[in-house]
Structure formats: structure tokens, C-alpha cells
Coordinates of N, CA and C and ligand atoms in Angstrom, one line a residue:
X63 N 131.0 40.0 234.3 CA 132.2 39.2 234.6 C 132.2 38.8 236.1
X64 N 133.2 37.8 236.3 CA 132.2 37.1 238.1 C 134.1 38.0 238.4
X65 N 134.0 38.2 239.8 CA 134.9 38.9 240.7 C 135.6 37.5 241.1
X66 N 136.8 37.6 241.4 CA 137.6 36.4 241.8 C 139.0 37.1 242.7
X67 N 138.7 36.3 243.6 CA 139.7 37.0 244.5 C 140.2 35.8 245.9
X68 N 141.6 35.5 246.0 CA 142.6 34.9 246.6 C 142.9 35.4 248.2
X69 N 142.2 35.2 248.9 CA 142.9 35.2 251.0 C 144.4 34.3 250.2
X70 N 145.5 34.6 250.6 CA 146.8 34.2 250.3 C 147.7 35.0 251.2
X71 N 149.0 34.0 250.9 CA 150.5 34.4 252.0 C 150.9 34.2 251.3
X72 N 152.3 35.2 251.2 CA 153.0 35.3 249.9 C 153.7 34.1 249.8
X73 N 154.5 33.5 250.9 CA 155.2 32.1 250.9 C 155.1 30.8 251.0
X74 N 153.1 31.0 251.4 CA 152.3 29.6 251.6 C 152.3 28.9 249.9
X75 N 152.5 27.8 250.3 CA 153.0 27.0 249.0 C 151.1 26.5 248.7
X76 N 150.6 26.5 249.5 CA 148.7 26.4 249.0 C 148.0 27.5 248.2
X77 N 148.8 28.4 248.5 CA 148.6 30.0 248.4 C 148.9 30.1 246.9
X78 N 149.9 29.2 246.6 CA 150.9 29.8 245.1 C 150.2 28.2 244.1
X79 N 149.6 27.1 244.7 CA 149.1 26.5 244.0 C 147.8 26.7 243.2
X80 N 146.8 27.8 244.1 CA 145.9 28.4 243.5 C 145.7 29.7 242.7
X81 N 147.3 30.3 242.7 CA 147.6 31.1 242.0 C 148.4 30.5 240.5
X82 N 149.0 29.5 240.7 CA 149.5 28.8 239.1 C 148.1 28.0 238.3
X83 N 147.4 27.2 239.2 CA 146.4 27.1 238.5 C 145.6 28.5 237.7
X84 N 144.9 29.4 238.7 CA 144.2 30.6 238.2 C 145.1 31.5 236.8
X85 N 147.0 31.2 236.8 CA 147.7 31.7 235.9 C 147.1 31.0 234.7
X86 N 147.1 29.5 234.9 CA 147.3 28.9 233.5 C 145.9 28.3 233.0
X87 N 144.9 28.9 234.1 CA 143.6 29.2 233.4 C 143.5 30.7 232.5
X88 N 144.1 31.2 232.7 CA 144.1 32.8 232.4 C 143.0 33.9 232.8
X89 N 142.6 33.3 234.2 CA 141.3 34.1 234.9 C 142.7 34.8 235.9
X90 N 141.8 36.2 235.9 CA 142.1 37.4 236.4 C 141.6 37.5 238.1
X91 N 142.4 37.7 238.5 CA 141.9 37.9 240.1 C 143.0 38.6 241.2
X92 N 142.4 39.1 241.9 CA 143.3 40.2 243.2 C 143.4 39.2 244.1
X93 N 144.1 39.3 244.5 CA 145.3 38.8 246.1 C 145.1 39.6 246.6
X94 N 144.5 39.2 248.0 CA 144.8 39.9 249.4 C 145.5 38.9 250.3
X95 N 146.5 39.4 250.9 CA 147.7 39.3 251.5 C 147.4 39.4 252.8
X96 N 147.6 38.4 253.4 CA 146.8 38.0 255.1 C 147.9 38.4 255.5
X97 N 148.0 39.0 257.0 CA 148.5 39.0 258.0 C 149.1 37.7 258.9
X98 N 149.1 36.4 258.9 CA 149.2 35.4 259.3 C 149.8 35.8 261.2
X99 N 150.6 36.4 261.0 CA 151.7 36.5 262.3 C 151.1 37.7 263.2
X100 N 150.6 38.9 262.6 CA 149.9 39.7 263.5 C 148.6 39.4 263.5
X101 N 147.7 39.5 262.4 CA 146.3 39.0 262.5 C 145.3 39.0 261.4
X102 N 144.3 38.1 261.4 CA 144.1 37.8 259.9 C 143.0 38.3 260.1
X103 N 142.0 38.7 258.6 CA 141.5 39.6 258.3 C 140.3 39.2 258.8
X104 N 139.2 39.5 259.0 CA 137.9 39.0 259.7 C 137.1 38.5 258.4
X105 N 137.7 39.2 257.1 CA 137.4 38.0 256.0 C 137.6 36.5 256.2
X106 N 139.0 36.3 256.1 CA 139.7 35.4 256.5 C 138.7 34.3 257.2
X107 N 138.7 35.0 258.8 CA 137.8 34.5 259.7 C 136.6 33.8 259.3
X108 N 136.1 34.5 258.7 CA 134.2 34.5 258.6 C 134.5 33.6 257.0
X109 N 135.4 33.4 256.1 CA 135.5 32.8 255.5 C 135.5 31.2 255.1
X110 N 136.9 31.2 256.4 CA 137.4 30.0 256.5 C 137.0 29.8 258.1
X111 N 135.8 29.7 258.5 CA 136.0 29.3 259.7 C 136.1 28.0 260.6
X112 N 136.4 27.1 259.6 CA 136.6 25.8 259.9 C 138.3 25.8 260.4
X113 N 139.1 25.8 259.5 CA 140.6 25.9 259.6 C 141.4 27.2 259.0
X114 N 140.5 28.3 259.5 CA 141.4 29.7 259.7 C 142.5 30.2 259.3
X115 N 142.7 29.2 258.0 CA 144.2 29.1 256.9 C 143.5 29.6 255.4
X116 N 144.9 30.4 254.7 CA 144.7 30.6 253.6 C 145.2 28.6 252.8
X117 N 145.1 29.4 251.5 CA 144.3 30.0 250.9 C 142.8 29.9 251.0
X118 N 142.1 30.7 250.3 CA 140.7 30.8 250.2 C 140.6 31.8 249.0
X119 N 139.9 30.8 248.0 CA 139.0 31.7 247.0 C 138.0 32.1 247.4
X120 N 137.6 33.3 246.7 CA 136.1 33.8 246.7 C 135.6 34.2 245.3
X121 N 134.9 33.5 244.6 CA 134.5 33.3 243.4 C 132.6 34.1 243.6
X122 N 132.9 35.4 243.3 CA 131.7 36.3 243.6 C 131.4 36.0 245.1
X123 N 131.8 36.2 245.7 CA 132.0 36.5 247.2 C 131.6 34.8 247.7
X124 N 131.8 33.7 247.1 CA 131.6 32.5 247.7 C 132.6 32.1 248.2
X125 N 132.8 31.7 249.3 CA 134.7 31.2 249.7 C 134.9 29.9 249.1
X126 N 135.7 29.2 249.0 CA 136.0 27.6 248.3 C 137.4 27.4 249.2
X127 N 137.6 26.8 250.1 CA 139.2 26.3 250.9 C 139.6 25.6 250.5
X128 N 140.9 25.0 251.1 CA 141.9 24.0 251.2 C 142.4 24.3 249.4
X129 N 143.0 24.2 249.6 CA 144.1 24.1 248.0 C 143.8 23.0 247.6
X130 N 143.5 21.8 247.7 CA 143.5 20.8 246.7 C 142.1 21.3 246.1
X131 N 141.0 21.3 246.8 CA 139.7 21.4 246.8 C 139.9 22.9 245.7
X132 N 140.4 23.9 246.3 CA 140.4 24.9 245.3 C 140.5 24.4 243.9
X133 N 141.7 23.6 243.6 CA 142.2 23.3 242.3 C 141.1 22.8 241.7
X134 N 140.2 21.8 242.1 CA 139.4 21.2 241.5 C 138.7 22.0 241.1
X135 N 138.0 22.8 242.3 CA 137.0 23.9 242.0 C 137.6 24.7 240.8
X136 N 138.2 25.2 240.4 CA 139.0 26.0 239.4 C 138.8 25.2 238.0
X137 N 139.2 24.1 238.3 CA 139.2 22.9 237.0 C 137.5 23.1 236.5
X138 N 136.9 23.0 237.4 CA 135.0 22.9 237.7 C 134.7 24.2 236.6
X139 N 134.8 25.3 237.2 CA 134.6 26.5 237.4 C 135.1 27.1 235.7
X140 N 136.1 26.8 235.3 CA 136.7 27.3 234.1 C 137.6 26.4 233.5
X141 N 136.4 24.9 232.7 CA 136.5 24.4 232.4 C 137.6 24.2 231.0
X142 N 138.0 25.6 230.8 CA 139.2 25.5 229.2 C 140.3 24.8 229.8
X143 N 140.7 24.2 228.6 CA 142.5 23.9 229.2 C 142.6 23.1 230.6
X144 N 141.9 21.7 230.6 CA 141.4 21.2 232.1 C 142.9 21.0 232.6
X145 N 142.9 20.8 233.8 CA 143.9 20.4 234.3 C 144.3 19.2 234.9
X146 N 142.8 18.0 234.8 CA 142.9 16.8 235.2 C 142.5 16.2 234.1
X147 N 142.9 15.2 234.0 CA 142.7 14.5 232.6 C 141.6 14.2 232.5
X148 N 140.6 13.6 231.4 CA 139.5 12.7 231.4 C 139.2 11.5 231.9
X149 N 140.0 10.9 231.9 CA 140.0 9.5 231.8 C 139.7 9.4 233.9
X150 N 139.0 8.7 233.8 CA 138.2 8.4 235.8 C 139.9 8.2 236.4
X151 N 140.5 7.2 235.7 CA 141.2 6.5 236.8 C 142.9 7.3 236.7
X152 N 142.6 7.9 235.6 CA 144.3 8.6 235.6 C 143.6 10.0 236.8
X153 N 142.6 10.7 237.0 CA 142.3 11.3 237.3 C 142.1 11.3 239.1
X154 N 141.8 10.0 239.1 CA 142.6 9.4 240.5 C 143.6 9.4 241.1
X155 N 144.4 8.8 239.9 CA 146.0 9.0 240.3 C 146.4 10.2 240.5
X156 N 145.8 11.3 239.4 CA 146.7 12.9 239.7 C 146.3 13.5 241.0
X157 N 144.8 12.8 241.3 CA 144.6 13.6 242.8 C 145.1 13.0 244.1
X158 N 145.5 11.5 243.8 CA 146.4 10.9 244.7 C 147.6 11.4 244.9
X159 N 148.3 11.5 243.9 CA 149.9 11.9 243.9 C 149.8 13.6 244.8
X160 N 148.9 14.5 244.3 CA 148.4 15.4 244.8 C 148.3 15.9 246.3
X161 N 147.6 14.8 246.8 CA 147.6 14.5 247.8 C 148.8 14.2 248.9
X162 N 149.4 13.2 248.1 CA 150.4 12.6 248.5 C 151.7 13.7 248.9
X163 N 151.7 14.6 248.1 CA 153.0 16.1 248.8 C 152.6 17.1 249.6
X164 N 151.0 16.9 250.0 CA 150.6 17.5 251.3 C 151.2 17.0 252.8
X165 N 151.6 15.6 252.3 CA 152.3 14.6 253.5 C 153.9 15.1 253.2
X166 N 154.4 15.6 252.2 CA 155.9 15.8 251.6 C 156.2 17.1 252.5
X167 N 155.2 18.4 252.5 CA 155.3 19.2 253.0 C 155.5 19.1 254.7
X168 N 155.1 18.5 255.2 CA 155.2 18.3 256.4 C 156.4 17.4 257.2
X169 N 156.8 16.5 255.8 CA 158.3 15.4 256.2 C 159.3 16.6 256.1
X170 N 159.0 17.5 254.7 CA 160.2 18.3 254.9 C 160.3 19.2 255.9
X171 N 158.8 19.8 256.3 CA 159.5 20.8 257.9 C 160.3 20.1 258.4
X172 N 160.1 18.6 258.7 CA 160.7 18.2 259.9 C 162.4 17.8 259.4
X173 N 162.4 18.8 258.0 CA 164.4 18.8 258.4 C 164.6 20.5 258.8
X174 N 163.8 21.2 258.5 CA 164.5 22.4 258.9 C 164.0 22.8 260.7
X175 N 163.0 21.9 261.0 CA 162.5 21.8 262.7 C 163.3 21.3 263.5
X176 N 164.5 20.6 262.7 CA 165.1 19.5 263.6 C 166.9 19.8 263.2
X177 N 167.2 19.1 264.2 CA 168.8 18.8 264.0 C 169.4 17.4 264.6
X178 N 170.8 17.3 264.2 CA 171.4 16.0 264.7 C 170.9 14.9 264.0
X179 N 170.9 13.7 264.9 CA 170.5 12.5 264.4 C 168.4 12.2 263.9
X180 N 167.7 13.5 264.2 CA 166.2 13.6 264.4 C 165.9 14.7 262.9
X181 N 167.6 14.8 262.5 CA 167.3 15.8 261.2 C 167.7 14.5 260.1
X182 N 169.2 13.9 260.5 CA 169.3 13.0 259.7 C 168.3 12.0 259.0
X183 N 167.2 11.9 260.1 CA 165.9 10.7 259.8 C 164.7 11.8 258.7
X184 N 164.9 12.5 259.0 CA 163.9 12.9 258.6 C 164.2 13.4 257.3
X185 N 165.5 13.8 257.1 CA 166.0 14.0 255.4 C 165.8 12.6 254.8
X186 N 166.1 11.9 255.1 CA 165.8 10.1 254.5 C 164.3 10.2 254.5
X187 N 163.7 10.6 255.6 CA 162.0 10.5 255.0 C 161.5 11.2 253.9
X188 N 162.3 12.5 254.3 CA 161.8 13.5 253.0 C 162.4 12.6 251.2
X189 N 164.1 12.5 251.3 CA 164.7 12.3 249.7 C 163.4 10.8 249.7
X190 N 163.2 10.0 250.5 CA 162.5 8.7 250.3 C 161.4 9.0 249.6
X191 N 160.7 9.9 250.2 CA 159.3 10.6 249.5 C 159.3 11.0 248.1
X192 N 160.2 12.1 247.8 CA 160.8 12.2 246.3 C 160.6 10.8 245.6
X193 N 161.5 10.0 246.1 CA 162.1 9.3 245.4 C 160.6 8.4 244.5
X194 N 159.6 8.0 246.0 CA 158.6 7.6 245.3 C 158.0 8.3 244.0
X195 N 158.0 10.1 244.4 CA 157.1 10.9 243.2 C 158.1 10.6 242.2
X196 N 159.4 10.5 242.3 CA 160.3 10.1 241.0 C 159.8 9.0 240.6
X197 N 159.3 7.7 240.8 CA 158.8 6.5 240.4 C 157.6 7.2 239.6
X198 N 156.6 7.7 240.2 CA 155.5 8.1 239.7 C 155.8 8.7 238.2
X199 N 156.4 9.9 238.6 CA 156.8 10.5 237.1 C 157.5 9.7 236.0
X200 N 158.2 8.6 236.4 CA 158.7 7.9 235.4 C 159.3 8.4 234.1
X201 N 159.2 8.2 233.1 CA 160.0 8.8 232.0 C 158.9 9.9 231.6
X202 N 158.2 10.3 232.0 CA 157.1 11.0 231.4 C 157.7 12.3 231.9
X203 N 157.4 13.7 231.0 CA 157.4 14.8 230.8 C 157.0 15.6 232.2
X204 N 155.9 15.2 232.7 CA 154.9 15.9 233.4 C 153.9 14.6 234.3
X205 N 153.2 14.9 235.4 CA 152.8 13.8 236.1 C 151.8 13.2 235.3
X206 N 151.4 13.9 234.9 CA 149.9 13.1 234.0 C 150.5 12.9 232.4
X207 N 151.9 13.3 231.9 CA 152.3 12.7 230.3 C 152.6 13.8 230.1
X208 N 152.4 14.3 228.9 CA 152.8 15.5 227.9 C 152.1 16.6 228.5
X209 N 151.2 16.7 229.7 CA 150.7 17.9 229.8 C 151.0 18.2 231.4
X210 N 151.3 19.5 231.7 CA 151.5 19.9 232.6 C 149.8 20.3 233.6
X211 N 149.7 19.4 234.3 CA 148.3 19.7 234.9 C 148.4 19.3 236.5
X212 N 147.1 18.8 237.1 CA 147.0 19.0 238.7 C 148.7 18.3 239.5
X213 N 148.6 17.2 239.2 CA 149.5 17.1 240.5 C 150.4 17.8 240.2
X214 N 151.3 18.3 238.8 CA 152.5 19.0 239.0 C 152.1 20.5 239.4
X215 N 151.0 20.8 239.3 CA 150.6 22.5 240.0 C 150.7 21.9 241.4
X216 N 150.2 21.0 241.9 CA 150.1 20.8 243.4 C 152.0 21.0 243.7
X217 N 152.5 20.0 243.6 CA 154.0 19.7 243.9 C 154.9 20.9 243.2
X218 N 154.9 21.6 242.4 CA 155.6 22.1 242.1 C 155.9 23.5 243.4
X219 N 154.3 23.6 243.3 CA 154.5 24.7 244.6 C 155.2 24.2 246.2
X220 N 154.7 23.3 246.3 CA 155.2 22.3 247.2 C 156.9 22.7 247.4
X221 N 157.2 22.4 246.1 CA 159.0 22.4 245.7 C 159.6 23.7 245.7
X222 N 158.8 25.0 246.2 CA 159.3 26.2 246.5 C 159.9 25.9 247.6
X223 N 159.6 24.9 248.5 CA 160.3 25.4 250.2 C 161.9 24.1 249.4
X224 N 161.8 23.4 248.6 CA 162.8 22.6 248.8 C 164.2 23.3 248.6
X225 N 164.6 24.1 248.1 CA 165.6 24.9 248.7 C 165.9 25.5 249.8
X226 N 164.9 25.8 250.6 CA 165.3 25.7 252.1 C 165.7 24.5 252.7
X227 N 165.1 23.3 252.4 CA 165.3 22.2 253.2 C 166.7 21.9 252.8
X228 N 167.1 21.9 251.5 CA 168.9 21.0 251.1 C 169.5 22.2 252.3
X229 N 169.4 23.8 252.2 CA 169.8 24.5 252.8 C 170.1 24.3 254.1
X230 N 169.3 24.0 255.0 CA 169.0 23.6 256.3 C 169.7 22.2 256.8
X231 N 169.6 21.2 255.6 CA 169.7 19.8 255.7 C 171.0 19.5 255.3
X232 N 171.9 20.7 254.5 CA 173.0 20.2 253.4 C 173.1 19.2 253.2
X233 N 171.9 18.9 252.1 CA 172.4 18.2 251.0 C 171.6 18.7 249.5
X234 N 171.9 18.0 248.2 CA 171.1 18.4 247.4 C 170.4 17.3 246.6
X235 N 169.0 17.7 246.3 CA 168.2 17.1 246.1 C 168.6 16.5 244.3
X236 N 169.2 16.6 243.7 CA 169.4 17.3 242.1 C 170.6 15.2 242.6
X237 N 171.2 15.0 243.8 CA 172.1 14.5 243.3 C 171.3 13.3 243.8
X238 N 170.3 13.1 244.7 CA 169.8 11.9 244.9 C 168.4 11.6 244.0
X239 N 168.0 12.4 243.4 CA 166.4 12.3 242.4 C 166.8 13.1 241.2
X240 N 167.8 12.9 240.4 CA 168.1 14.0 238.8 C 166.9 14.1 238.1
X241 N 165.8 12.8 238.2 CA 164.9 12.9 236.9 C 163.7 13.9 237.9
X242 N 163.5 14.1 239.1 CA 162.3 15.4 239.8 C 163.3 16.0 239.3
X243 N 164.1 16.1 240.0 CA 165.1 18.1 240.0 C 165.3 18.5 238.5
X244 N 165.1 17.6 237.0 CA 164.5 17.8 236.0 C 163.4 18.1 235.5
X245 N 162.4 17.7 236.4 CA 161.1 17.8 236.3 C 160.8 19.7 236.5
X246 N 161.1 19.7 238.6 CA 161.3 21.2 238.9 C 161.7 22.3 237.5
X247 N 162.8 21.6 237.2 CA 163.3 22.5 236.2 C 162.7 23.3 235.3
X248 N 161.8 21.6 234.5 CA 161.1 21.7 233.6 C 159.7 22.8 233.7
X249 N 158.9 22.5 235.0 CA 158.3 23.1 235.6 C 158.3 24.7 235.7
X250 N 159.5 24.7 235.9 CA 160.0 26.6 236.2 C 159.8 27.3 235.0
X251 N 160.0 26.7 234.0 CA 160.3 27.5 232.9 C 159.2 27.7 232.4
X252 N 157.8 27.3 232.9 CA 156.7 28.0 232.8 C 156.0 29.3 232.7
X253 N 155.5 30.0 232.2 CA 155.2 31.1 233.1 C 154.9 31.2 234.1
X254 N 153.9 30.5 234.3 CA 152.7 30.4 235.3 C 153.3 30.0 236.6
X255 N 154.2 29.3 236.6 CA 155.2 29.2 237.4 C 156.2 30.3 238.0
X256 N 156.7 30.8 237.3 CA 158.3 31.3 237.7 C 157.3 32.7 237.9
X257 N 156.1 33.1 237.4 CA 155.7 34.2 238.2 C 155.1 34.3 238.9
X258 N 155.0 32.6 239.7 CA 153.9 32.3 241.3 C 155.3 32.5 242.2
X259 N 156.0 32.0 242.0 CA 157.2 31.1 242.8 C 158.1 32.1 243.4
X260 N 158.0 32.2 244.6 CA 159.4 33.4 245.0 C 160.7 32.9 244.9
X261 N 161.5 33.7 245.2 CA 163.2 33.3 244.6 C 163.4 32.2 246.2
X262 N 164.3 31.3 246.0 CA 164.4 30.0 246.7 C 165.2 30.7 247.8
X263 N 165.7 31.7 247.6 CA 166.2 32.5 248.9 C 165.7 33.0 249.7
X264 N 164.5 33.4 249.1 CA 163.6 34.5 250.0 C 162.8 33.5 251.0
X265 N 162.2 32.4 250.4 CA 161.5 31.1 251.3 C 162.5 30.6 252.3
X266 N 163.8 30.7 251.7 CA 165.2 30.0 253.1 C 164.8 31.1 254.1
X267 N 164.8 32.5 253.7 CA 165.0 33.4 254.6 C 163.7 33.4 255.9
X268 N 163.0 32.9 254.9 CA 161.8 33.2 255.5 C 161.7 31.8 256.9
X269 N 162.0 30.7 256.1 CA 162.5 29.8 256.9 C 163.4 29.9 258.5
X270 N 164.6 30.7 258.1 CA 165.2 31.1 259.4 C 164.8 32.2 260.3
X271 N 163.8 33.0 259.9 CA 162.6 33.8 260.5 C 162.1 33.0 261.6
X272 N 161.0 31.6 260.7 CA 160.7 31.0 261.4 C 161.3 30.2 262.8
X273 N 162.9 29.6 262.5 CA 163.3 28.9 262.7 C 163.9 29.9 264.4
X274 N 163.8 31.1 264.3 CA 164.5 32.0 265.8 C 162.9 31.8 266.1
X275 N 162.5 32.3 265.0 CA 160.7 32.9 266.1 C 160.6 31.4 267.1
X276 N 160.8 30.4 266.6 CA 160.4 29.0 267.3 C 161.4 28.6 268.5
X277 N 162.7 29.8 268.2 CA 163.7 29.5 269.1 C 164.6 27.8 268.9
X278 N 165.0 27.8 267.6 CA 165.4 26.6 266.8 C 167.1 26.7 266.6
X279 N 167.4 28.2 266.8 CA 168.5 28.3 266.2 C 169.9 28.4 267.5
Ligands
GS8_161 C1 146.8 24.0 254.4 C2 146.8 25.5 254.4 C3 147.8 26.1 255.3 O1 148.6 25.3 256.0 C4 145.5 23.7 252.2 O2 145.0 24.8 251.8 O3 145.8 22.8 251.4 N1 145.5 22.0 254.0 C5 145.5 23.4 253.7 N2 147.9 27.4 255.4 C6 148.8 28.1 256.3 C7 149.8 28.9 255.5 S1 151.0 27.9 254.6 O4 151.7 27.0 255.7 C8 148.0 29.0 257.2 O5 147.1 29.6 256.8 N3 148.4 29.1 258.5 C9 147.8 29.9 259.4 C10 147.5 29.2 260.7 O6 147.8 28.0 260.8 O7 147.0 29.9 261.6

């Protein structure tokens, strides 16, 4: 049997998308738990030495990076129960939309990085962003139809920090996008989910950690 094993942070949302994939593949594998803040493991290092970030598989001691790339590789790798459709051009789109909440992640720091009138803009950038993936999702169940596969593993993890941001931001996400914050919902009640995903308090907390260490507060 081949060894499989996860460089990961418990709160990195990249971290927990290669961990819901690997859940709902039903491949077995150990997490090691980086140090990010004091120092990361000379695995880590020698693994990822391009961009020095988890996640990182190691599939019999081969590393594979970045989270999206992981996912695929995973989809590659343990081809049961795919997670991208067949079809070339829907398969496009799930890796676009995919794509597309790696830019989400980064609009929403900039509500809990920010305040005043430079927080106000940036919650409009963020609900605006949703609002697109809500067009995307359209009446459909799941990003790709009736099945839960890549882009909702990408975004869902994604959607672990969004309770920090309404938190930070006051406001809620549920009253300007009902058909995502259905989707989220939908999403949770997964296994594979609700046993990646930390409690939406523990990511706030972790957030206002951040937020003194940066000297924000
Ligand atoms: C992002 C990984 C990342 O930012 C991916 O895997 O998709 N594009 C990459 N990892 C962060 C933790 S989560 O915010 C990380 O490892 N940071 C450590 C550092 O920047 O030194």
C-alpha cells in the first residue's frame, strides 16, 4: 500500500481542501502539523522549496504542492468517485470557478486587514465575488449539478474563514447570497466536510491572533 502523508496547518483553508478531497476519496493518510509561526519543518523546506507553504502531499515520499494542483493530482492518483467531471469543457469550468476563490481568499483578508471606509470597499469586493459564485451555482445543487466535486471542495474550504470576515465586517453573508449560504450549508452536512472544517469560531479567533500580531487592533 503506497504511504500518503499531508505538510498542513490546521486553519489553512489549502490545507483542509486536500484533506476533504483525500476524505471523500477514502484514502488514508497522516497530517503533520507545520509550525508556520515558529518554524517549519526542513521537510516542509526541502519539499516545497519553491513557495515554502503548506499544503504539500507526499504520495510515497514524492511531494505534489499548491492545493489546486494537489486536488487534481488526487483526482489522477485515485481515480474512484472522480471529482471533476468528464466532460473537457465542464471540467474547465470547475477548475475555473476553482480558481477563481483563490482570488475570494485574498478580497476577504482585506475585510478583516482593514477598517473604516478601506473595510467598507473591500466587503463590496468580497459579497460582489460571492455574488458572482452564486450566478455560477445557479439552481444547481452543487457547482458541477447533482454531485459534489472540485470546485465545491475548493470553495467550501475557502468558506471556513467566512465567518470571521461577517465577524470582523458585521454583516451577514446568508442575507445578501441565501442561495451560497445554502449551498455552505448544504456542503457541511457532509462528512467529509464537517470533519475537515474547524468550528467558525476557532478561525475568528485565530483571525484576531493574527489581527494584534499585525498590530491591527
Ligand atoms: C497557497 C498556500 C498558502 O498560502 C495553495 O496551496 O493553494 N497557493 C497556495 N499557505 C499558507 C498557509 S494558509 O494561508 C502558508 O503556508 N503560509 C506560510 C508562509 O507564507 O510562509
Amino acid at each position: 500500500m503506497s504511504k500518503v502523508s499531508l505538510l498542513d496547518f490546521w486553519v489553512s483553508p489549502f490545507g483542509m481542501r486536500a484533506r476533504i478531497a483525500l476524505a471523500e476519496k477514502g484514502v488514508e493518510f497522516e497530517r503533520q502539523e507545520e509550525d508556520l509561526f515558529g518554524g517549519k519543518s526542513d521537510l516542509l523546506l526541502s519539499s516545497n522549496p519553491v513557495y515554502k507553504k503548506v499544503p504539500v502531499l507526499l504520495h510515497d515520499a514524492k511531494p505534489v504542492c499548491e492545493s489546486l494542483i494537489i486536488l487534481n493530482y488526487i483526482d489522477d492518483a485515485w481515480p474512484e468517485k472522480p471529482l471533476l467531471p468528464q466532460c473537457p469543457y465542464e471540467r474547465a469550468q470547475a477548475r475555473f470557478w476553482a480558481d477563481f476563490t483563490d482570488k475570494i481568499f485574498e478580497t476577504g483578508s482585506n475585510v478583516w486587514r482593514s477598517k473604516g471606509q478601506a473595510q467598507e470597499e473591500a466587503k463590496k469586493e468580497f459579497i460582489d465575488s460571492i455574488k458572482l459564485l452564486e450566478g455560477a451555482l445557479g439552481e444547481k445543487k452543487y457547482f458541477g449539478g447533482e454531485t459534489f466535486g472540485f470546485a465545491d471542495i475548493a470553495t467550501i474550504a475557502i468558506a471556513s474563514w467566512f465567518y470571521a470576515y461577517e465577524t470582523c465586517g458585521g454583516f451577514k453573508l446568508a442575507d445578501e447570497c441565501p442561495k451560497f449560504a445554502a449551498w455552505m450549508k448544504r456542503c457541511g452536512e457532509r462528512e467529509s466536510v464537517s470533519t475537515v472544517l474547524p468550528e467558525p469560531s476557532k478561525v475568528y479567533e485565530f483571525v484576531c491572533m493574527m489581527k494584534k500580531m499585525h498590530g491591527l487592533e
